[in-house]
């Protein structure tokens, strides 16, 4: 009888940013002066390459005398490391005769690689090597995929070199050159804000892994992480990275030390969830991101009705481990009103996820689906506060973007749902935010500001409350206080995909101050992230008009006319979200001027 065949070992793959570097003219230099050349190249590797790779969270895969292959999880880290290496090599060559001066070529690509122990293989590595071969001495060339990944995240210009055919690669490559020799492009205030390290103990709750790989469980797993983040952020003694920035790492294999550098935090909570029927196994561990050491770990086996106890216990233990000055008993003061029916809680989580996506995508259909799912949760449990908050969020979106029915109807539905959520659970601070935002649309500014201030008092670390309060303050004319809260939001969520909301508010605040140049800078940052967001185009147009640049102002107004005509017509008719009469009059005058509408 033939022995049973051994099943083939599965191929292990991962997505990587690959950096290929080699020494220009190495053979010629070795032939001319072997000892000096080998010593110089070895010195560059030890003193420049290895430290730069370590600082940017990468690893050197292999070296071959005159070349090195490096791997990074992030294209941004790969390009920044390459720049640092070229700067170091150039600085080290100062004063060295040209014929003995070492220069490098660098090529960078992002691709799926095959992993074999410490080595990696694949077509993507060949592409990086071909790019490196095309580079000028001292140059850095990147693929089109790298250019897409670093767009808006890298401070130096990239120059399009067009399509190039290369040896042994069937398809032509679109090639970009990194202009690393120029100073990084100046950025407005967020750069200073982001570099301001928090003085409080700082933590990020990373998305937990859904080990069942069942998409239907994603809302539950993500919702649990969001709840833990919310409970931690209620403590003024903790600096907690916002959910939106943390969730940019979802589905990625990350090194917590790299995450710490990118987000500016000391601690990271990571974990996983596996479910079978009504039972769940939740693993959580707290990591000192500076050293990689595990400070605390726990495994929980529970039935899904007990998940709230698990969340509270995780929060209590994290607070005790990270911030000893916060008494663990204080966690009891932030307990939420629990829904009586766990199925209602799961439905509410799904509805909340849809409402969040509806906001990001500006999708009216998803808003309606979120409302329907939240209503189904309320049918099971009328006291499910999260479902009522979700309805308030989705109806406010309808009101804000003029979809889903008459404006007045959507405003009243938002206010009513917010009130119901707060009657059930006074800790539903986001219900204050959406209720306040609807009151703002109704021009009931004092009531709206009261709601936003109450939300901030309940959770001063939440980005949504900071943006809402910051907006209310700048729109009311208190731009100093508003800008302070908005900058704090940038610190708490440095990788937020909805950061354009903050830029919109800062753009509006600059307009209120009459600082039109700053307004254009903030508006341009927001438009780069979300080019079809009517509010930011509106305030960008007003600032352009304030500078006298009517051509650019008119172009922004025309874009709004295409994407949100009703929204624009209401503002041309006199509606304004600004409070002070002088600001309202100035905004209407400049808006009509930019739109070519007669007074």
Coordinates of C-alpha atoms in Angstrom, one line a residue:
X1 CA 0.0 0.0 0.0
X2 CA 1.4 3.4 -0.9
X3 CA 1.9 5.8 2.0
X4 CA -0.6 8.6 2.2
X5 CA 0.6 11.7 0.4
X6 CA 1.7 14.7 2.6
X7 CA -0.6 17.6 1.9
X8 CA 1.3 20.6 0.4
X9 CA 2.3 23.4 2.8
X10 CA 0.1 26.4 2.3
X11 CA 1.9 29.4 0.7
X12 CA 2.2 32.3 3.1
X13 CA 1.8 35.7 1.6
X14 CA 1.6 39.3 2.8
X15 CA 1.3 42.8 1.4
X16 CA 4.6 44.7 1.8
X17 CA 6.4 47.9 0.7
X18 CA 9.6 46.7 -0.8
X19 CA 12.8 48.9 -1.1
X20 CA 15.6 47.9 -3.4
X21 CA 18.9 49.8 -3.1
X22 CA 22.3 49.4 -4.7
X23 CA 25.6 51.2 -5.0
X24 CA 26.2 53.1 -8.2
X25 CA 29.4 51.9 -10.1
X26 CA 30.4 49.5 -7.3
X27 CA 32.5 47.2 -9.5
X28 CA 34.4 50.1 -10.9
X29 CA 35.1 51.6 -7.5
X30 CA 36.2 48.2 -6.1
X31 CA 38.6 47.7 -9.0
X32 CA 40.1 51.2 -8.4
X33 CA 40.4 50.9 -4.6
X34 CA 38.9 47.8 -3.0
X35 CA 39.7 48.4 0.6
X36 CA 38.4 52.0 0.7
X37 CA 35.3 51.1 -1.2
X38 CA 34.3 48.1 0.9
X39 CA 35.0 50.1 4.1
X40 CA 32.8 53.0 2.9
X41 CA 29.9 50.8 1.8
X42 CA 30.1 48.9 5.1
X43 CA 30.0 52.2 7.0
X44 CA 26.9 53.3 5.1
X45 CA 25.1 50.1 5.9
X46 CA 26.0 50.2 9.6
X47 CA 25.7 53.9 10.3
X48 CA 22.9 55.0 7.8
X49 CA 20.9 52.1 6.4
X50 CA 20.3 49.9 9.5
X51 CA 19.4 52.8 11.9
X52 CA 17.0 54.4 9.3
X53 CA 15.3 51.1 8.6
X54 CA 14.9 50.5 12.4
X55 CA 13.5 54.0 13.0
X56 CA 10.9 53.5 10.3
X57 CA 9.7 50.1 11.5
X58 CA 11.1 48.0 8.6
X59 CA 13.6 45.2 8.3
X60 CA 16.6 44.4 6.1
X61 CA 15.7 41.2 4.3
X62 CA 19.2 40.6 2.8
X63 CA 22.3 42.3 1.5
X64 CA 24.7 41.3 -1.2
X65 CA 27.8 43.5 -1.0
X66 CA 26.6 46.4 -3.1
X67 CA 22.8 46.0 -2.6
X68 CA 20.1 45.7 0.0
X69 CA 16.5 44.6 0.0
X70 CA 14.3 46.1 2.7
X71 CA 10.7 45.4 3.7
X72 CA 8.1 47.7 5.4
X73 CA 4.4 47.4 6.3
X74 CA 3.7 51.0 5.2
X75 CA 4.6 52.7 1.9
X76 CA 4.9 56.0 3.7
X77 CA 7.5 54.5 6.1
X78 CA 9.3 53.0 3.1
X79 CA 9.6 56.3 1.2
X80 CA 10.5 58.3 4.3
X81 CA 13.2 55.7 5.1
X82 CA 14.6 55.9 1.6
X83 CA 14.8 59.7 1.9
X84 CA 16.6 59.5 5.2
X85 CA 19.1 57.0 3.7
X86 CA 19.8 59.2 0.7
X87 CA 20.2 62.2 3.0
X88 CA 22.6 60.3 5.2
X89 CA 24.7 59.0 2.2
X90 CA 24.9 62.5 0.7
X91 CA 25.9 64.1 4.0
X92 CA 28.5 61.4 4.6
X93 CA 30.0 62.0 1.1
X94 CA 30.6 65.7 1.7
X95 CA 34.2 66.5 1.1
X96 CA 35.0 63.1 -0.4
X97 CA 36.5 63.2 -3.9
X98 CA 33.9 62.5 -6.6
X99 CA 35.6 59.3 -7.8
X100 CA 35.5 57.8 -4.3
X101 CA 32.1 59.1 -3.3
X102 CA 29.4 56.4 -2.7
X103 CA 25.9 57.0 -4.3
X104 CA 22.8 54.9 -4.1
X105 CA 19.9 54.2 -6.4
X106 CA 16.6 53.2 -4.8
X107 CA 13.4 51.7 -6.1
X108 CA 10.2 51.2 -4.1
X109 CA 7.1 49.1 -4.9
X110 CA 4.1 47.8 -3.0
X111 CA 3.0 44.2 -3.7
X112 CA 2.0 40.9 -2.4
X113 CA 5.1 38.8 -1.5
X114 CA 5.6 35.1 -0.8
X115 CA 7.2 34.5 2.6
X116 CA 9.7 31.8 3.2
X117 CA 11.2 32.1 6.7
X118 CA 13.0 35.4 6.8
X119 CA 13.1 35.7 3.0
X120 CA 10.5 37.0 0.6
X121 CA 9.9 36.4 -3.1
X122 CA 7.7 37.5 -5.9
X123 CA 7.2 39.6 -9.0
X124 CA 6.8 42.7 -6.8
X125 CA 10.4 42.5 -5.7
X126 CA 11.5 42.3 -9.3
X127 CA 9.6 45.5 -10.0
X128 CA 11.3 47.3 -7.1
X129 CA 14.7 46.1 -8.5
X130 CA 13.8 47.4 -12.0
X131 CA 12.8 50.8 -10.6
X132 CA 16.1 50.9 -8.8
X133 CA 17.9 50.2 -12.0
X134 CA 16.1 53.1 -13.7
X135 CA 17.0 55.6 -11.0
X136 CA 19.7 58.3 -11.4
X137 CA 22.6 58.2 -8.9
X138 CA 21.1 59.5 -5.6
X139 CA 17.6 59.0 -6.9
X140 CA 14.5 57.4 -5.6
X141 CA 11.9 56.0 -8.0
X142 CA 8.5 54.6 -6.9
X143 CA 5.7 52.7 -8.6
X144 CA 2.3 54.1 -9.3
X145 CA 0.9 52.0 -6.4
X146 CA 3.3 53.6 -4.0
X147 CA 2.4 57.0 -5.3
X148 CA -1.3 56.2 -4.5
X149 CA -0.5 55.0 -1.0
X150 CA 1.5 58.0 0.0
X151 CA -0.8 60.6 -1.5
X152 CA -1.6 63.3 1.1
X153 CA 0.7 61.6 3.7
X154 CA 4.2 62.5 2.3
X155 CA 5.6 66.0 2.5
X156 CA 7.8 66.1 -0.6
X157 CA 6.8 66.3 -4.3
X158 CA 6.7 63.4 -6.7
X159 CA 7.4 63.9 -10.3
X160 CA 5.7 61.8 -13.0
X161 CA 8.2 60.2 -15.3
X162 CA 5.6 58.5 -17.4
X163 CA 5.4 54.9 -18.5
X164 CA 8.5 52.8 -18.8
X165 CA 9.2 49.4 -20.3
X166 CA 11.6 47.3 -18.2
X167 CA 13.4 44.0 -18.7
X168 CA 11.6 40.8 -17.8
X169 CA 8.4 42.7 -16.8
X170 CA 5.6 42.2 -19.4
X171 CA 3.6 45.3 -18.6
X172 CA 5.0 48.9 -18.7
X173 CA 5.4 50.7 -15.4
X174 CA 4.3 54.2 -14.5
X175 CA 7.2 55.7 -12.7
X176 CA 7.4 58.5 -10.2
X177 CA 10.6 60.3 -8.9
X178 CA 10.8 61.4 -5.3
X179 CA 12.2 65.0 -5.1
X180 CA 13.9 64.4 -1.8
X181 CA 16.5 67.1 -2.2
X182 CA 14.0 69.9 -1.6
X183 CA 12.7 71.0 1.8
X184 CA 9.5 69.3 2.8
X185 CA 6.4 71.2 1.9
X186 CA 5.1 73.5 4.6
X187 CA 1.9 72.4 6.3
X188 CA -0.5 74.5 8.3
X189 CA -1.1 74.1 12.0
X190 CA -2.0 70.4 12.2
X191 CA 1.7 69.4 11.9
X192 CA 2.5 71.3 15.1
X193 CA -0.6 69.8 16.7
X194 CA 0.3 66.2 15.8
X195 CA 3.8 66.4 17.1
X196 CA 2.6 67.6 20.5
X197 CA 2.9 64.5 22.5
X198 CA 0.2 64.0 25.2
X199 CA 1.3 64.4 28.8
X200 CA -1.3 62.0 30.0
X201 CA -1.0 58.2 29.7
X202 CA -1.9 57.5 26.1
X203 CA -3.5 54.4 24.5
X204 CA -5.0 53.1 21.3
X205 CA -7.6 50.3 21.2
X206 CA -6.8 48.5 18.0
X207 CA -9.6 46.7 16.1
X208 CA -10.0 43.1 17.5
X209 CA -9.6 40.2 15.1
X210 CA -12.8 38.4 14.1
X211 CA -11.4 34.9 14.2
X212 CA -14.6 33.4 12.8
X213 CA -14.1 35.4 9.5
X214 CA -17.8 35.8 9.5
X215 CA -18.7 39.3 8.2
X216 CA -22.0 39.1 10.1
X217 CA -20.0 39.3 13.3
X218 CA -17.9 42.3 12.3
X219 CA -20.4 44.8 13.7
X220 CA -20.4 43.0 17.1
X221 CA -16.6 42.8 17.3
X222 CA -16.1 46.4 16.1
X223 CA -18.9 47.6 18.4
X224 CA -17.2 46.1 21.5
X225 CA -13.9 47.8 20.6
X226 CA -15.8 51.1 20.1
X227 CA -17.5 50.7 23.5
X228 CA -14.2 50.0 25.3
X229 CA -12.7 53.1 23.6
X230 CA -15.6 55.2 24.6
X231 CA -15.5 54.1 28.3
X232 CA -11.7 54.7 28.5
X233 CA -12.0 58.1 26.8
X234 CA -14.4 59.3 29.6
X235 CA -11.4 59.5 31.9
X236 CA -9.7 63.0 31.7
X237 CA -6.5 61.4 32.9
X238 CA -6.2 59.2 29.8
X239 CA -5.3 60.3 26.3
X240 CA -7.3 57.9 24.0
X241 CA -6.8 57.7 20.3
X242 CA -10.2 58.1 18.5
X243 CA -12.0 55.1 17.0
X244 CA -11.7 56.4 13.4
X245 CA -7.9 56.6 13.5
X246 CA -7.6 53.2 15.3
X247 CA -9.9 51.5 12.7
X248 CA -7.5 52.5 9.8
X249 CA -5.5 49.5 11.0
X250 CA -8.4 47.0 10.7
X251 CA -7.5 43.9 8.8
X252 CA -3.8 44.7 8.8
X253 CA -1.0 42.7 10.5
X254 CA 0.6 45.5 12.5
X255 CA 3.6 46.0 14.7
X256 CA 2.3 47.9 17.8
X257 CA 5.6 49.8 18.1
X258 CA 5.1 51.2 14.6
X259 CA 1.5 52.0 15.5
X260 CA 2.8 53.9 18.6
X261 CA 5.1 56.0 16.5
X262 CA 2.4 56.8 13.9
X263 CA -0.2 57.7 16.5
X264 CA 2.0 59.1 19.3
X265 CA 0.9 56.8 22.1
X266 CA 2.6 54.6 24.7
X267 CA 0.1 51.7 25.1
X268 CA -1.9 49.6 22.7
X269 CA -4.8 47.2 23.4
X270 CA -5.2 44.4 20.9
X271 CA -7.2 41.2 20.9
X272 CA -9.5 38.7 19.2
X273 CA -13.0 37.4 19.4
X274 CA -14.3 33.9 18.5
X275 CA -17.9 32.9 18.8
X276 CA -19.9 29.7 18.8
X277 CA -23.6 30.0 19.0
X278 CA -24.2 32.3 22.1
X279 CA -20.8 31.7 23.5
X280 CA -17.9 34.0 22.9
X281 CA -14.2 33.8 23.7
X282 CA -12.5 37.2 23.9
X283 CA -8.7 37.5 24.3
X284 CA -7.2 40.9 25.1
X285 CA -3.7 42.1 25.9
X286 CA -2.2 45.5 26.8
X287 CA 1.2 46.2 25.2
X288 CA 3.8 48.8 26.2
X289 CA 4.3 50.0 22.6
X290 CA 7.7 51.5 23.3
X291 CA 9.2 48.1 24.4
X292 CA 6.7 45.6 23.0
X293 CA 6.3 44.2 26.5
X294 CA 3.0 42.7 27.6
X295 CA 1.6 44.5 30.7
X296 CA -1.6 42.6 31.1
X297 CA -3.5 39.9 29.3
X298 CA -6.8 38.1 29.9
X299 CA -9.1 35.5 28.3
X300 CA -12.8 35.7 28.8
X301 CA -15.3 32.9 28.1
X302 CA -18.9 34.2 28.3
X303 CA -22.4 34.0 26.9
X304 CA -23.2 36.9 24.7
X305 CA -25.7 38.4 27.2
X306 CA -22.7 38.9 29.5
X307 CA -20.6 40.9 27.0
X308 CA -21.3 44.1 29.0
X309 CA -19.6 42.6 32.1
X310 CA -16.6 41.7 29.9
X311 CA -16.4 45.2 28.5
X312 CA -16.5 46.8 32.0
X313 CA -13.9 44.3 33.3
X314 CA -11.5 45.0 30.4
X315 CA -11.9 48.7 30.9
X316 CA -11.3 48.5 34.7
X317 CA -8.2 46.4 34.3
X318 CA -6.7 48.6 31.5
X319 CA -7.3 51.7 33.6
X320 CA -5.6 50.0 36.6
X321 CA -2.6 49.0 34.4
X322 CA -2.2 52.2 32.5
X323 CA -3.2 55.0 34.8
X324 CA -2.8 54.0 38.5
X325 CA -3.9 57.4 39.6
X326 CA -7.4 56.6 38.3
X327 CA -9.2 54.4 40.8
X328 CA -10.6 51.3 39.1
X329 CA -13.8 51.8 41.1
X330 CA -14.6 54.9 39.0
X331 CA -15.4 52.6 36.0
X332 CA -18.7 51.9 37.8
X333 CA -19.7 55.5 37.2
X334 CA -19.7 55.2 33.5
X335 CA -21.8 52.0 33.1
X336 CA -24.3 52.3 30.3
X337 CA -28.0 51.5 30.5
X338 CA -28.1 48.0 29.1
X339 CA -30.7 46.8 26.6
X340 CA -32.9 44.1 27.9
X341 CA -32.6 42.1 24.8
X342 CA -29.2 41.1 23.4
X343 CA -30.6 40.7 19.9
X344 CA -31.6 44.4 20.0
X345 CA -28.1 45.3 21.0
X346 CA -26.6 43.4 18.0
X347 CA -29.2 45.0 15.6
X348 CA -28.3 48.4 17.0
X349 CA -24.6 47.8 16.4
X350 CA -25.3 46.9 12.8
X351 CA -27.5 50.0 12.4
X352 CA -24.7 52.1 13.9
X353 CA -22.2 50.6 11.4
X354 CA -24.5 51.5 8.5
X355 CA -25.0 55.0 9.8
X356 CA -21.2 55.5 10.0
X357 CA -20.7 54.3 6.5
X358 CA -23.6 56.4 5.3
X359 CA -21.8 59.5 6.6
X360 CA -18.4 58.6 5.1
X361 CA -19.9 57.7 1.7
X362 CA -22.7 60.4 1.8
X363 CA -25.1 57.6 1.0
X364 CA -28.8 58.3 1.5
X365 CA -29.8 54.7 1.0
X366 CA -27.5 53.5 3.8
X367 CA -29.0 56.1 6.1
X368 CA -32.5 54.7 5.4
X369 CA -31.2 51.1 6.0
X370 CA -29.6 52.3 9.3
X371 CA -32.9 53.8 10.4
X372 CA -34.9 50.7 9.5
X373 CA -32.5 48.4 11.4
X374 CA -32.5 50.7 14.5
X375 CA -36.3 50.7 14.4
X376 CA -36.2 46.9 14.3
X377 CA -34.0 46.9 17.4
X378 CA -36.4 49.2 19.2
X379 CA -39.3 46.9 18.3
X380 CA -37.5 44.2 20.3
X381 CA -36.4 46.5 23.1
X382 CA -37.9 50.1 23.2
X383 CA -35.3 51.0 25.8
X384 CA -32.3 50.3 23.5
X385 CA -30.7 53.7 23.8
X386 CA -28.0 53.0 21.2
X387 CA -30.7 52.4 18.6
X388 CA -32.4 55.8 19.3
X389 CA -29.0 57.5 19.1
X390 CA -28.4 55.8 15.7
X391 CA -31.8 57.2 14.4
X392 CA -30.8 60.6 15.6
X393 CA -27.4 60.3 13.7
X394 CA -29.0 59.1 10.5
X395 CA -31.9 61.6 10.5
X396 CA -29.4 64.5 11.2
X397 CA -27.5 63.3 8.1
X398 CA -30.7 63.5 6.1
X399 CA -31.3 67.0 7.4
X400 CA -27.7 68.2 6.8
X401 CA -27.5 66.9 3.2
X402 CA -31.2 67.7 2.4
X403 CA -32.2 64.1 1.7
X404 CA -34.9 61.7 3.1
X405 CA -37.8 64.1 3.3
X406 CA -38.6 67.7 4.3
X407 CA -35.9 69.5 6.3
X408 CA -38.2 70.4 9.1
X409 CA -39.3 66.7 9.4
X410 CA -35.8 65.4 9.6
X411 CA -34.8 68.0 12.2
X412 CA -37.7 67.1 14.4
X413 CA -37.0 63.4 14.1
X414 CA -33.4 63.9 15.1
X415 CA -34.4 66.0 18.1
X416 CA -37.0 63.5 19.2
X417 CA -34.7 60.5 18.8
X418 CA -31.9 62.3 20.7
X419 CA -34.3 63.1 23.6
X420 CA -35.6 59.5 23.8
X421 CA -32.0 58.2 23.9
X422 CA -31.1 60.6 26.7
X423 CA -34.3 59.7 28.7
X424 CA -33.2 56.1 28.7
X425 CA -29.5 56.7 29.2
X426 CA -28.1 60.0 30.2
X427 CA -24.6 58.8 29.3
X428 CA -25.5 58.7 25.6
X429 CA -23.4 61.8 25.0
X430 CA -23.5 61.4 21.2
X431 CA -27.3 61.9 21.3
X432 CA -26.5 65.4 22.7
X433 CA -24.2 66.0 19.7
X434 CA -26.8 65.0 17.0
X435 CA -29.6 66.7 18.8
X436 CA -27.5 69.9 19.1
X437 CA -26.5 69.7 15.4
X438 CA -30.2 69.5 14.4
X439 CA -31.0 72.5 16.7
X440 CA -28.2 74.3 14.9
X441 CA -29.8 73.7 11.5
X442 CA -33.1 75.0 13.1
X443 CA -31.1 78.2 14.0
X444 CA -31.8 77.5 17.7
X445 CA -28.1 78.3 18.5
X446 CA -28.2 78.7 22.3
X447 CA -30.0 75.4 22.8
X448 CA -27.6 73.7 20.4
X449 CA -24.6 75.1 22.2
X450 CA -25.9 73.8 25.5
X451 CA -26.2 70.3 24.1
X452 CA -22.7 70.3 22.6
X453 CA -21.2 71.6 25.8
X454 CA -23.0 68.8 27.8
X455 CA -21.7 66.2 25.4
X456 CA -18.1 67.6 25.9
X457 CA -18.6 67.6 29.7
X458 CA -19.6 63.9 29.6
X459 CA -16.6 62.9 27.4
X460 CA -13.9 65.5 26.8
X461 CA -11.8 63.1 24.9
X462 CA -14.3 62.2 22.2
X463 CA -13.5 63.6 18.7
X464 CA -17.1 64.0 17.7
X465 CA -17.9 66.1 20.7
X466 CA -14.8 68.2 20.2
X467 CA -15.6 68.9 16.5
X468 CA -19.2 69.7 17.3
X469 CA -18.3 72.1 20.1
X470 CA -15.4 73.6 18.1
X471 CA -17.8 74.2 15.2
X472 CA -20.4 75.9 17.5
X473 CA -17.7 78.1 19.0
X474 CA -16.1 79.3 15.7
X475 CA -19.6 79.8 14.1
X476 CA -20.6 81.9 17.1
X477 CA -17.5 84.0 16.8
X478 CA -15.5 82.5 19.7
X479 CA -12.8 81.3 17.4
X480 CA -10.0 81.1 20.0
X481 CA -11.9 78.5 22.0
X482 CA -13.2 76.7 18.9
X483 CA -9.8 76.4 17.3
X484 CA -8.4 75.0 20.6
X485 CA -11.0 72.2 20.6
X486 CA -10.5 71.5 16.9
X487 CA -6.8 71.2 17.3
X488 CA -7.3 68.8 20.2
X489 CA -9.5 66.7 17.9
X490 CA -6.6 66.5 15.4
X491 CA -4.3 65.3 18.2
X492 CA -6.7 62.6 19.3
X493 CA -7.3 61.3 15.8
X494 CA -4.2 61.9 13.7
X495 CA -5.2 59.3 11.0
X496 CA -8.9 60.0 10.9
X497 CA -10.5 59.4 7.5
X498 CA -13.1 62.0 8.5
X499 CA -10.5 64.7 9.3
X500 CA -12.0 66.8 6.6
X501 CA -14.7 67.7 9.2
X502 CA -12.1 69.4 11.3
X503 CA -10.6 71.2 8.3
X504 CA -14.1 72.4 7.4
X505 CA -14.6 74.0 10.8
X506 CA -11.1 75.5 10.8
X507 CA -11.7 76.9 7.3
X508 CA -15.0 78.4 8.6
X509 CA -13.2 79.8 11.7
X510 CA -10.6 81.5 9.5
X511 CA -13.4 83.1 7.5
X512 CA -15.0 84.4 10.6
X513 CA -11.7 85.9 11.6
X514 CA -11.2 87.4 8.2
X515 CA -8.0 85.4 7.8
X516 CA -8.8 84.3 4.3
X517 CA -5.3 83.0 3.4
X518 CA -5.4 80.5 6.4
X519 CA -9.0 79.6 5.4
X520 CA -7.8 78.6 1.9
X521 CA -5.0 76.5 3.4
X522 CA -7.4 74.6 5.7
X523 CA -10.0 74.3 3.0
X524 CA -7.5 72.9 0.5
X525 CA -6.5 70.2 3.1
X526 CA -10.1 69.3 3.5
X527 CA -10.9 69.2 -0.2
X528 CA -7.9 67.0 -0.8
X529 CA -9.4 64.4 1.6
X530 CA -13.0 64.8 0.6
X531 CA -13.4 66.6 -2.8
X532 CA -17.2 66.4 -2.9
X533 CA -18.1 67.6 0.6
X534 CA -20.3 70.7 0.1
X535 CA -19.6 72.5 3.4
X536 CA -15.9 72.6 2.8
X537 CA -16.3 73.7 -0.8
X538 CA -18.6 76.5 0.5
X539 CA -16.2 77.9 3.0
X540 CA -13.2 77.5 0.7
X541 CA -15.1 79.5 -1.9
X542 CA -15.9 82.2 0.7
X543 CA -12.2 82.5 1.6
X544 CA -11.1 82.6 -2.1
X545 CA -13.7 85.4 -2.6
X546 CA -12.4 87.2 0.4
X547 CA -8.9 87.2 -1.1
X548 CA -10.4 88.6 -4.4
X549 CA -9.8 85.4 -6.3
X550 CA -13.3 85.1 -7.8
X551 CA -12.2 82.6 -10.5
X552 CA -11.3 80.0 -7.9
X553 CA -14.3 80.9 -5.7
X554 CA -16.7 80.5 -8.8
X555 CA -15.1 77.1 -9.6
X556 CA -15.9 75.8 -6.1
X557 CA -19.5 77.1 -6.2
X558 CA -20.0 75.4 -9.6
X559 CA -18.8 72.2 -8.1
X560 CA -21.4 72.5 -5.3
X561 CA -24.1 73.3 -7.9
X562 CA -23.4 69.9 -9.5
X563 CA -23.3 67.8 -6.3
X564 CA -25.7 69.6 -3.9
X565 CA -27.8 72.1 -5.8
X566 CA -30.6 72.3 -3.2
X567 CA -28.0 72.8 -0.4
X568 CA -26.5 75.7 -2.4
X569 CA -29.8 77.3 -3.3
X570 CA -30.8 77.5 0.4
X571 CA -27.6 79.4 1.2
X572 CA -28.0 81.7 -1.8
X573 CA -31.5 82.5 -0.5
X574 CA -30.0 83.6 2.8
X575 CA -29.6 80.6 5.1
X576 CA -26.4 80.6 7.1
X577 CA -25.0 78.5 9.9
X578 CA -23.0 81.4 11.2
X579 CA -24.4 83.3 14.2
X580 CA -23.3 86.9 14.2
X581 CA -25.2 89.2 11.8
X582 CA -22.1 90.7 10.4
X583 CA -20.6 87.3 9.6
X584 CA -23.9 86.2 8.0
X585 CA -24.1 89.3 5.8
X586 CA -20.4 89.1 4.7
X587 CA -20.8 85.4 3.9
X588 CA -24.0 85.9 1.8
X589 CA -22.4 88.9 -0.1
X590 CA -19.3 86.9 -1.0
X591 CA -21.3 83.8 -1.8
X592 CA -23.5 85.6 -4.2
X593 CA -20.5 87.4 -5.7
X594 CA -18.8 84.1 -6.3
X595 CA -22.0 82.6 -7.8
X596 CA -22.6 85.5 -10.1
X597 CA -25.9 86.2 -8.5
X598 CA -27.1 89.9 -8.3
X599 CA -27.9 91.4 -4.9

